[in-house]
Short mmCIF file of C-alpha atoms (C1' of nucleotides) in Angstrom, two decimals:
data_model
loop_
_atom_site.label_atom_id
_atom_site.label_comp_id
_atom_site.label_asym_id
_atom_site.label_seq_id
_atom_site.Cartn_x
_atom_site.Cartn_y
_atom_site.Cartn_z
CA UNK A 1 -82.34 -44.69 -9.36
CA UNK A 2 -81.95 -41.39 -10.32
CA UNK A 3 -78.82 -39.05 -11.07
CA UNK A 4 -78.90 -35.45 -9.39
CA UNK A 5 -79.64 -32.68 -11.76
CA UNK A 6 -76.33 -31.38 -11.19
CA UNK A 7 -74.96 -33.90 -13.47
CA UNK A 8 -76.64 -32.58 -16.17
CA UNK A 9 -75.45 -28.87 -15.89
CA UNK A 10 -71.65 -30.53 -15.21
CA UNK A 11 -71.77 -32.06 -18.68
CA UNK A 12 -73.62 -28.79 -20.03
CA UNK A 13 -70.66 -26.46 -18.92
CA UNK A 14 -68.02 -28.64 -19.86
CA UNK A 15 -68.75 -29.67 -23.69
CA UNK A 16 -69.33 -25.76 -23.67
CA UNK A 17 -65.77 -25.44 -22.21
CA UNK A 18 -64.31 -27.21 -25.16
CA UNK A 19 -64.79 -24.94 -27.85
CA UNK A 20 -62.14 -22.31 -25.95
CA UNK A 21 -58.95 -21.36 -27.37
CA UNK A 22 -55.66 -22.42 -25.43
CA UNK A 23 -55.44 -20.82 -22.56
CA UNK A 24 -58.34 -19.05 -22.45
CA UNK A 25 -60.88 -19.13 -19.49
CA UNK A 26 -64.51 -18.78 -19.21
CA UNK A 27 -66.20 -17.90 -15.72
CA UNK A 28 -68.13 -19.69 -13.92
CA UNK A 29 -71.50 -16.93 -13.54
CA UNK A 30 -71.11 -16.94 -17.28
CA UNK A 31 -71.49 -20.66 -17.47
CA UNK A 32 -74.34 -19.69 -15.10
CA UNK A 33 -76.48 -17.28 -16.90
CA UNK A 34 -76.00 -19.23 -20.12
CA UNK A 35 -77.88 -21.99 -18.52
CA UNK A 36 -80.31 -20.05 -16.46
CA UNK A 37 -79.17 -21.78 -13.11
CA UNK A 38 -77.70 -20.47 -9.88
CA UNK A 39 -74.36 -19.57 -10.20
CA UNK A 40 -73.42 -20.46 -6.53
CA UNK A 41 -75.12 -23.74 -6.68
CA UNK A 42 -72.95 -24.38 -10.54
CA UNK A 43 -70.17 -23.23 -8.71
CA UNK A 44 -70.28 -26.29 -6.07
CA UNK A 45 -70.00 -28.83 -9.19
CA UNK A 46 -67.50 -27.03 -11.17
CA UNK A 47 -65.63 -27.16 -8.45
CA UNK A 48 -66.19 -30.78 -7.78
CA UNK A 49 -64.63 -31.11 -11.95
CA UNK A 50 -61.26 -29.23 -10.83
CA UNK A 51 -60.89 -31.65 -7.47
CA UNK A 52 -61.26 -34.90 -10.11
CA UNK A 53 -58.50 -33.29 -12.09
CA UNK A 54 -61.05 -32.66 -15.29
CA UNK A 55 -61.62 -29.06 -15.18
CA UNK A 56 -58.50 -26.29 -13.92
CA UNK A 57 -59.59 -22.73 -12.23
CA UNK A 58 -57.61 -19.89 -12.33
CA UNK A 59 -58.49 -17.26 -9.78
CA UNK A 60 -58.45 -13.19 -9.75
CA UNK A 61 -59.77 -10.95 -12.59
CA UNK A 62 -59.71 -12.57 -16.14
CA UNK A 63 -60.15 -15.80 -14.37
CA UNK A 64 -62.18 -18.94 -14.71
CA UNK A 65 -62.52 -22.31 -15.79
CA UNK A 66 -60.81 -24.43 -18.57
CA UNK A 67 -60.13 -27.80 -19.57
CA UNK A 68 -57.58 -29.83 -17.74
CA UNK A 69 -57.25 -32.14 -20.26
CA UNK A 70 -57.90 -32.51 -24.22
CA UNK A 71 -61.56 -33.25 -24.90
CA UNK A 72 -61.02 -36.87 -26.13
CA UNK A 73 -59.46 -37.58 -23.39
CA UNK A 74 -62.75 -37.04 -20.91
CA UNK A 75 -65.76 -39.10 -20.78
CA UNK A 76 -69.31 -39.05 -19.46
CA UNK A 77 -68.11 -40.97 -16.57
CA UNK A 78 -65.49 -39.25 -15.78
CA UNK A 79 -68.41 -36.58 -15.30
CA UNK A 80 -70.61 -38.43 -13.83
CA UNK A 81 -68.27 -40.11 -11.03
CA UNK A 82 -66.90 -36.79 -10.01
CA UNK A 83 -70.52 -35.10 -9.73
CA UNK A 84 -72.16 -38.10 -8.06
CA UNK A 85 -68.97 -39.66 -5.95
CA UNK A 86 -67.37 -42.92 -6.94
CA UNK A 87 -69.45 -45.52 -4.63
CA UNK A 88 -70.89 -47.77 -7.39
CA UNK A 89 -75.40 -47.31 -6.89
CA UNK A 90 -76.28 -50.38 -5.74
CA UNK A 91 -74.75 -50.61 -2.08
CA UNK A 92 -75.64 -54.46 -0.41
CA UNK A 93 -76.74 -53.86 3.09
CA UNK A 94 -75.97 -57.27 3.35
CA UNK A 95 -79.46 -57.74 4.73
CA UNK A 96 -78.59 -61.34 4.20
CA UNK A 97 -77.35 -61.68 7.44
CA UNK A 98 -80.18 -60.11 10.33
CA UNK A 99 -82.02 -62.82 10.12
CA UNK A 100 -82.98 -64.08 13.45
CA UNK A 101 -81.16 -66.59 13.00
CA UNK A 102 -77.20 -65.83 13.27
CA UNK A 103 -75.02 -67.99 11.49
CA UNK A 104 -71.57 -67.82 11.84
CA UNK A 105 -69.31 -65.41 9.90
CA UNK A 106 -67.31 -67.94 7.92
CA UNK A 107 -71.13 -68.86 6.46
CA UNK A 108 -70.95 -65.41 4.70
CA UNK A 109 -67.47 -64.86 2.95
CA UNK A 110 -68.73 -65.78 -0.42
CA UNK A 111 -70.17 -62.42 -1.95
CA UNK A 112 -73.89 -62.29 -2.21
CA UNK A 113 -74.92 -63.26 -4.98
CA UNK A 114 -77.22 -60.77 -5.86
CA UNK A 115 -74.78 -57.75 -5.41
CA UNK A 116 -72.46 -59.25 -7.66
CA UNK A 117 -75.13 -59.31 -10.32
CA UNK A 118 -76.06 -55.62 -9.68
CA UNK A 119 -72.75 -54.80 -9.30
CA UNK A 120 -72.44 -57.08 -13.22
CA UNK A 121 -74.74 -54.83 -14.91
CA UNK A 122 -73.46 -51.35 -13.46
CA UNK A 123 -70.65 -52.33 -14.99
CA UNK A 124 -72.15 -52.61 -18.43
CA UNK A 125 -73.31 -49.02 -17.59
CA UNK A 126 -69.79 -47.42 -16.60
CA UNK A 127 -68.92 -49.03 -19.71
CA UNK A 128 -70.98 -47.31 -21.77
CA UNK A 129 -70.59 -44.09 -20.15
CA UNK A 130 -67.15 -44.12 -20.68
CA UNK A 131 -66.92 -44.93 -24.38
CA UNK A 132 -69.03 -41.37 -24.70
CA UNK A 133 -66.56 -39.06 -25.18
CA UNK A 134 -66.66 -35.64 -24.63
CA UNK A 135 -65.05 -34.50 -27.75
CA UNK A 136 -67.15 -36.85 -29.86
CA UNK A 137 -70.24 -35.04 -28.29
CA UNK A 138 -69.21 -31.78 -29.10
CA UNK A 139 -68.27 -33.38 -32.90
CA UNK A 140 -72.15 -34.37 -33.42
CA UNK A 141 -73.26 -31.32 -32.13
CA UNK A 142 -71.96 -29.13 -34.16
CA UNK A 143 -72.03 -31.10 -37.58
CA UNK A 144 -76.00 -32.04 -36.50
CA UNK A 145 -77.38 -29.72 -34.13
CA UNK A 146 -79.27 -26.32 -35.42
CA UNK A 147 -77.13 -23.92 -36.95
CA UNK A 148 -78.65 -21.26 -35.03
CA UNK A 149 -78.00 -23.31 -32.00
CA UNK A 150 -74.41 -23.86 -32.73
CA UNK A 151 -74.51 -19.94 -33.56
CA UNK A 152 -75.65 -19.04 -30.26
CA UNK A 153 -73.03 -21.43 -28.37
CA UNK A 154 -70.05 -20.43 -30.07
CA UNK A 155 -71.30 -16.35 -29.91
CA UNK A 156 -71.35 -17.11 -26.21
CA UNK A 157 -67.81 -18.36 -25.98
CA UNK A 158 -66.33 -15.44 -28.01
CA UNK A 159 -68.22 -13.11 -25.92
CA UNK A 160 -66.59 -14.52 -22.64
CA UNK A 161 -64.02 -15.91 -23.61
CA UNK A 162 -60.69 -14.47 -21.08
CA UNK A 163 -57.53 -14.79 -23.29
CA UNK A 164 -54.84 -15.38 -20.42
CA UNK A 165 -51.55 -14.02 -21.86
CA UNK A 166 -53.43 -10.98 -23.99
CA UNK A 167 -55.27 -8.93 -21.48
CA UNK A 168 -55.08 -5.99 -23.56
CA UNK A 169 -57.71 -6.82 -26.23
CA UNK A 170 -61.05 -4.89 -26.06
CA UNK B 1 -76.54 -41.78 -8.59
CA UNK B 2 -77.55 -44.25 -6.28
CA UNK B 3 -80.47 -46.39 -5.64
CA UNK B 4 -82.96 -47.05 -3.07
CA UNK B 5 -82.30 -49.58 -0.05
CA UNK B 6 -85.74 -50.62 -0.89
CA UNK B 7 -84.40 -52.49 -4.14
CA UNK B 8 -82.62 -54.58 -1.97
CA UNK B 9 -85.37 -55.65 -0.05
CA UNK B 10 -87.58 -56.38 -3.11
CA UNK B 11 -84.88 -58.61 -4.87
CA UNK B 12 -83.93 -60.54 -1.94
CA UNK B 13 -87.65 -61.37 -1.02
CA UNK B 14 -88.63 -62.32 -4.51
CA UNK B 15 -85.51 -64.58 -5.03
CA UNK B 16 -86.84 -65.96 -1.41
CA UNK B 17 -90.36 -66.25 -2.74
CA UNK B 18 -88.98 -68.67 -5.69
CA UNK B 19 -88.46 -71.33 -3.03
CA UNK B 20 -91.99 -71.61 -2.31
CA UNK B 21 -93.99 -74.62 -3.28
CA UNK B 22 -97.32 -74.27 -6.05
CA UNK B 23 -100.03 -71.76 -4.43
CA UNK B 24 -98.24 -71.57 -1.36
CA UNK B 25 -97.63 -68.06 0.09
CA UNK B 26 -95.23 -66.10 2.81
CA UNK B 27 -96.57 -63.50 4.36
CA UNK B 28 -94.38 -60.00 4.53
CA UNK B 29 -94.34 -59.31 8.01
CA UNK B 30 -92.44 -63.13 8.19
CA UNK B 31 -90.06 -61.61 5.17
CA UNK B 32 -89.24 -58.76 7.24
CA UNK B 33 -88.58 -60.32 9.94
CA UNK B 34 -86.15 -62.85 7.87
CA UNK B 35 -83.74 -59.51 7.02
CA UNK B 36 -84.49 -57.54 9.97
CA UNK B 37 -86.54 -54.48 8.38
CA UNK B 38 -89.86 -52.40 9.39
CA UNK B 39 -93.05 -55.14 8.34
CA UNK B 40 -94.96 -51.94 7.46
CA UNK B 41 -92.18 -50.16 5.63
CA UNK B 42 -91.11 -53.73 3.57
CA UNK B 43 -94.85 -54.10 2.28
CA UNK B 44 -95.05 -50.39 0.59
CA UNK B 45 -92.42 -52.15 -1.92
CA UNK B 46 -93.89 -56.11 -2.03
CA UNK B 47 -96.84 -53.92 -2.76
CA UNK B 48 -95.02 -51.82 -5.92
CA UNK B 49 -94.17 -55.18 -7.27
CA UNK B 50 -97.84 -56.95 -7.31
CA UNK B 51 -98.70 -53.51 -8.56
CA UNK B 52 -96.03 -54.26 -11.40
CA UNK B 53 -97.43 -57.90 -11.75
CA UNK B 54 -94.43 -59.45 -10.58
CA UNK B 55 -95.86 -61.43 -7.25
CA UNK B 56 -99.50 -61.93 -6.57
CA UNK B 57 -100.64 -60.64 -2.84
CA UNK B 58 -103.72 -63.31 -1.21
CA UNK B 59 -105.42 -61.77 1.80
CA UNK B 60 -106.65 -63.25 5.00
CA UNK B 61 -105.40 -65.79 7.12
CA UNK B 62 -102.96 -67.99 5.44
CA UNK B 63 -102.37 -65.18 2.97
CA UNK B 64 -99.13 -63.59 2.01
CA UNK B 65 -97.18 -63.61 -0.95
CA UNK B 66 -96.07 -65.60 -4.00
CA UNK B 67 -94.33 -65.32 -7.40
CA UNK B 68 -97.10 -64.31 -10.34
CA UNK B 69 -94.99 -65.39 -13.04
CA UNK B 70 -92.01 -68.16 -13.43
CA UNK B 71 -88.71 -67.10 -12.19
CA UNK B 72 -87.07 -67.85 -15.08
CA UNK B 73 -89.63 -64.76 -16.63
CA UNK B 74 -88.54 -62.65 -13.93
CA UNK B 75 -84.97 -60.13 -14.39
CA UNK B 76 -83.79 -57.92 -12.07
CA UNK B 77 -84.78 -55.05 -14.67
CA UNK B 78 -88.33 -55.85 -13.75
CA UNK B 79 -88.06 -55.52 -9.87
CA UNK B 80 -85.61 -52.32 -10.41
CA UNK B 81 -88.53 -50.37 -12.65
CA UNK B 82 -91.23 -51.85 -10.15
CA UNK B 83 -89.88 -50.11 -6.93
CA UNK B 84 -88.10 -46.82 -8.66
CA UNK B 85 -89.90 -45.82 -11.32
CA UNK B 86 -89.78 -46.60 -15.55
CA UNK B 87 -88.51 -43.00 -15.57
CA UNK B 88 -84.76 -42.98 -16.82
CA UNK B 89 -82.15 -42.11 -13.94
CA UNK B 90 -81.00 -38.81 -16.57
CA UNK B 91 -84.03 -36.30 -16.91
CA UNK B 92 -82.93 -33.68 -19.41
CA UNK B 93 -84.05 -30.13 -18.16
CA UNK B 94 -83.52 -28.87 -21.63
CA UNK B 95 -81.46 -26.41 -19.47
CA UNK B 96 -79.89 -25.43 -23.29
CA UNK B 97 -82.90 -23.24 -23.65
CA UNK B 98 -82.81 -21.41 -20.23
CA UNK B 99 -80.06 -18.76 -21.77
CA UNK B 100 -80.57 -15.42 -21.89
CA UNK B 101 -81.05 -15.26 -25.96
CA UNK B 102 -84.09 -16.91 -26.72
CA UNK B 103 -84.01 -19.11 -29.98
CA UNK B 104 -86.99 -19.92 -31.74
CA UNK B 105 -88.21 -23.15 -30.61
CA UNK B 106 -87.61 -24.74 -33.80
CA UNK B 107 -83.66 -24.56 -33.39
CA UNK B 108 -84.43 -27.26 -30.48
CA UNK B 109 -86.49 -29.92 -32.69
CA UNK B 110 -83.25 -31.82 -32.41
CA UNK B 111 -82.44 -33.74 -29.38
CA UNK B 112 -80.51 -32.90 -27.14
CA UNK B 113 -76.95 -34.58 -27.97
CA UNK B 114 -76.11 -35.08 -24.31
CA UNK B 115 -79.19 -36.47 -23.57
CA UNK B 116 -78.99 -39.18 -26.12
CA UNK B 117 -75.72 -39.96 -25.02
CA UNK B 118 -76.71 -40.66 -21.57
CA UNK B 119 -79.81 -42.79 -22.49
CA UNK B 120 -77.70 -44.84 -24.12
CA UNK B 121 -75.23 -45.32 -21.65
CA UNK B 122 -78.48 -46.52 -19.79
CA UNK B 123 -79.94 -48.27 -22.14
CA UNK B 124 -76.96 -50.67 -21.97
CA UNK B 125 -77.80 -50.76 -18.25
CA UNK B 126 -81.22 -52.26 -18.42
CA UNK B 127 -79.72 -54.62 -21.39
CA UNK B 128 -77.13 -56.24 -18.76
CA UNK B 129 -79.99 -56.10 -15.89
CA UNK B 130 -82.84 -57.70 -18.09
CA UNK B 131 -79.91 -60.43 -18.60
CA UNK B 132 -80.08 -61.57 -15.01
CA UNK B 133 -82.63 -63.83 -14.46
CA UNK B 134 -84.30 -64.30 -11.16
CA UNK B 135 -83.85 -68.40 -11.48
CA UNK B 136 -80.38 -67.58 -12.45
CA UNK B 137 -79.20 -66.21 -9.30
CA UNK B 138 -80.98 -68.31 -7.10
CA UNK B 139 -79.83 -71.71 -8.82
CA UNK B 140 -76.26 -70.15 -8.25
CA UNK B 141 -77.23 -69.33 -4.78
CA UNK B 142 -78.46 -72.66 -4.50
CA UNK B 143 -75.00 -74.40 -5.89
CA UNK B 144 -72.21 -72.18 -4.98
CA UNK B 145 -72.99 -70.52 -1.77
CA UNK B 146 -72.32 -71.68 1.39
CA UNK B 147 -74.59 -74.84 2.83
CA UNK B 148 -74.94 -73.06 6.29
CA UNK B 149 -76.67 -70.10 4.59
CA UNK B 150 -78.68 -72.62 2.21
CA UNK B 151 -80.42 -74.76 4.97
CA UNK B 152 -81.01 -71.60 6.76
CA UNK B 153 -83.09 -70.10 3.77
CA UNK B 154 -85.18 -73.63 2.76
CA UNK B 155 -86.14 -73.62 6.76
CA UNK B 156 -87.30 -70.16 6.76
CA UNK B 157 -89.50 -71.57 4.02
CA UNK B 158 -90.26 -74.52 5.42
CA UNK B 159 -91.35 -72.92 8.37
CA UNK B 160 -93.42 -69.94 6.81
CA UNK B 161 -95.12 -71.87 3.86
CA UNK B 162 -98.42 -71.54 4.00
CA UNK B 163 -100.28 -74.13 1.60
CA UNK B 164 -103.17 -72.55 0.08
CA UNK B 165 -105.18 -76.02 -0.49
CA UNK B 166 -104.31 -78.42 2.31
CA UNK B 167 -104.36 -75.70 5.57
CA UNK B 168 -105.35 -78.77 8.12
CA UNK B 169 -101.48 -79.70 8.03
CA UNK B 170 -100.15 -78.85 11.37
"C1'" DG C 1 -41.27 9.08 -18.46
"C1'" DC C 2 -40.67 4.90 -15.67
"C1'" DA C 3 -40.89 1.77 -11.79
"C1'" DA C 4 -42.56 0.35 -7.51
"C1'" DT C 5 -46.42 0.14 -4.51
"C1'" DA C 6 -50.99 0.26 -2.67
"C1'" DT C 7 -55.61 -0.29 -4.10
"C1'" DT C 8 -59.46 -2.36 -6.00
"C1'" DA C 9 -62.35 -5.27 -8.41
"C1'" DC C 10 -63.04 -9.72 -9.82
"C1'" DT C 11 -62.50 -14.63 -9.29
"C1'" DC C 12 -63.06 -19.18 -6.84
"C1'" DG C 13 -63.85 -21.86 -2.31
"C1'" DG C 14 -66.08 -23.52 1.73
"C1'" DA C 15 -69.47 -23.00 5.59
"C1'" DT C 16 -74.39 -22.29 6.27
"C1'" DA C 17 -80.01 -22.54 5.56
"C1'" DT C 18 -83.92 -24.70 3.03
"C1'" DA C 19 -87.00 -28.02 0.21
"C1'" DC C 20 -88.04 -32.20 -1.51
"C1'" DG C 21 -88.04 -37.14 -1.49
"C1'" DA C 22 -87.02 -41.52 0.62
"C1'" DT C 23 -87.68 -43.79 4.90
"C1'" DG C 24 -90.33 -45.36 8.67
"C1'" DT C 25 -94.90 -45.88 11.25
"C1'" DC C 26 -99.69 -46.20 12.02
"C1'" DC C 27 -104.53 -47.43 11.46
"C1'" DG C 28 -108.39 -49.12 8.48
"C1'" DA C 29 -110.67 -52.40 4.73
"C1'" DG C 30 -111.07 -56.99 3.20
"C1'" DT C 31 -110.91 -61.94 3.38
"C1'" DT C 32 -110.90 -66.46 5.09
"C1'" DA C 33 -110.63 -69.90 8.56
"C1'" DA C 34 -112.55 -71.36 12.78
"C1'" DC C 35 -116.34 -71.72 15.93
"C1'" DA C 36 -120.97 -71.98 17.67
"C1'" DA C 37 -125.71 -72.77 17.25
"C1'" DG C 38 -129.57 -74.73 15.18
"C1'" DG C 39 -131.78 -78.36 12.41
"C1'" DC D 1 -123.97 -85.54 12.79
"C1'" DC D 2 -124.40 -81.99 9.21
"C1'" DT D 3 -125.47 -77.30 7.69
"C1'" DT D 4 -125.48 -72.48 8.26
"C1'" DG D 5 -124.60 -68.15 10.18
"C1'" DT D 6 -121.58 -65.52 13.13
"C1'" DT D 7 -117.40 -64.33 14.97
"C1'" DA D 8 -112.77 -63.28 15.10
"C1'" DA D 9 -108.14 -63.16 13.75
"C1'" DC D 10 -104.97 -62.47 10.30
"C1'" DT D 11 -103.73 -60.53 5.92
"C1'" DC D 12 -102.78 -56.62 2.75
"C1'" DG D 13 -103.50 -51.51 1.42
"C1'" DG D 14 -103.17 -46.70 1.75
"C1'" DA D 15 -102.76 -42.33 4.62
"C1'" DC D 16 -99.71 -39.90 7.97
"C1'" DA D 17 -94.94 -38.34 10.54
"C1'" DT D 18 -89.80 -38.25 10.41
"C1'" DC D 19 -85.20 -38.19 8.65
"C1'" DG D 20 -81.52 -37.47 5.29
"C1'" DT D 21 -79.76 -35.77 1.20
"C1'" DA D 22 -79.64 -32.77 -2.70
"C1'" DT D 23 -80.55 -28.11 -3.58
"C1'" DA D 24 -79.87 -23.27 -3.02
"C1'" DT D 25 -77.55 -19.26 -0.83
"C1'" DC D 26 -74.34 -16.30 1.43
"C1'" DC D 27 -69.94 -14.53 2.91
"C1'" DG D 28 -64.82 -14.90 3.13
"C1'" DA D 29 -59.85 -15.92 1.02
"C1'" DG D 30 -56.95 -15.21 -2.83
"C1'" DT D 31 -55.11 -13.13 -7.11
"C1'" DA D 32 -53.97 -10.18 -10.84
"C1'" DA D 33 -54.84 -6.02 -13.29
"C1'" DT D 34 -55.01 -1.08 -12.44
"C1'" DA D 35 -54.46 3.37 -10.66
"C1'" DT D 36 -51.38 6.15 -7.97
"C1'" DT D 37 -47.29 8.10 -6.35
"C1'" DG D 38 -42.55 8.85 -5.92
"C1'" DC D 39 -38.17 8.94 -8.40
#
DNA sequence: GCAATATTACTCGGATATACGATGTCCGAGTTAACAAGG
DNA sequence: CCTTGTTAACTCGGACATCGTATATCCGAGTAATATTGC
């Protein structure tokens, strides 16, 4: 049971997308270098946000990624599910049934038992996931967090920030 | 996301194991043949959970396998951590700090905000898993599934009980 | 001076290698029951 | 017939290949700003 690192550098770049203004974009080998990872490899998962609908791209010069949707309106497994695919973690091989002994089909239509209890508590953990909100994470991080830290994030979206209607700005 | 197939494996042996009488003991290799997987392969996890304290291993001939503990003291929790690991599923790289401007490290005393978030997500996780009881699922394997697949299971341990006082049975 | 056009630089997107971990297999150490021999 | 020592078979346990997936990388398609050129 473990969740690919990818997940965390998904969550990473999108709270970070949150603090842009409107229409603005931020690219994706920004994202990147902020985080010290490869910006091919990022660009795989961003662009596994924009298929789920949570992040948009815009292409050409001044482009990049924003928000699809307002922050309160993502979650964590929103994230999560997009990143890691939708196919719950526990998958019954239904192992149950080679035995040597082969029953009959009909013997087997009830669910096994013991997926539906797995299947029980990952959904105690989707739960959870969802009720963490996006823009309640970015809320407690910048009311809690360092102020240096916050600094440093929000000097890092002002210096990349691409304003998409005011091009002229330097 | 996803877990191992060997989890699988471990929980359906161990709910099998519950069936067994006193000191009696199934061997693995009779296990694996009951759901069809590698012998050698299926004891590298029967072997993770004596490790963990969950089933007691007796060597020799009629030696094999039984419960350590009650299976009402048994939760699915138990046999997840035993064959993937205590470690949580979200390992935060810290990637925050991997930016190009280096903050002082005491900007980063905090924790990480996402991180928290996501170990509780999974703390809620282990919560519903440590709720399902071994003896749970097995008394509601014993009740609700079908008889077919019942008898088959009691004959399997029927056949491979091996009684650790009285071996002159035969 | 202005507009239309070709260029160019910058972006994302998917197809392609590589590394690590889970999966699967094998052989050896240990233990206990059975057997044989001696008393 | 009972005791004792030996044998042998069966068990688990850890070390060794193999496969699959996540990781990492590269190159190509597309787009919009920009420079250029003609009017």
């Amino acid at each position: 049971m473990k969740l690919s690192e990818g997940v965390e550098a998904a969550i990473h770049c999108a709270a970070t997308l949150v603090s842009v203004e409107g229409e603005g974009t931020i690219p994706g080998a920004a994202l990147a270098g902020q985080f010290g990872l490869s910006p091919s490899y990022l660009l795989k998962h961003l662009n596994a946000l924009t298929a789920a609908g949570i992040l948009e791209s815009v292409p050409g010069p001044y482009g990049g990624y924003r928000l699809a949707l307002p922050a309160d309106r993502i979650s964590l497994l929103d994230i999560v599910l997009a990143v890691e695919g939708p196919e719950p973690a526990f998958r019954c091989g239904e192992i149950r049934q080679n035995g040597p002994v082969k029953l009959d089909r009909s013997a087997y239509v009830k669910p096994c038992g013991i997926n539906a209890a797995m299947l029980r508590a990952e959904k105690a953990y989707r739960k959870a996931l969802a009720g963490e909100r996006l823009s309640e994470i970015v809320h407690n991080f910048m009311t809690e967090a360092d102020p240096r830290s916050v600094a440093a994030g929000c000097a890092f979206v002002e210096r990349h920030q691409r304003p998409q209607k005011s091009p002229k700005q330097k």
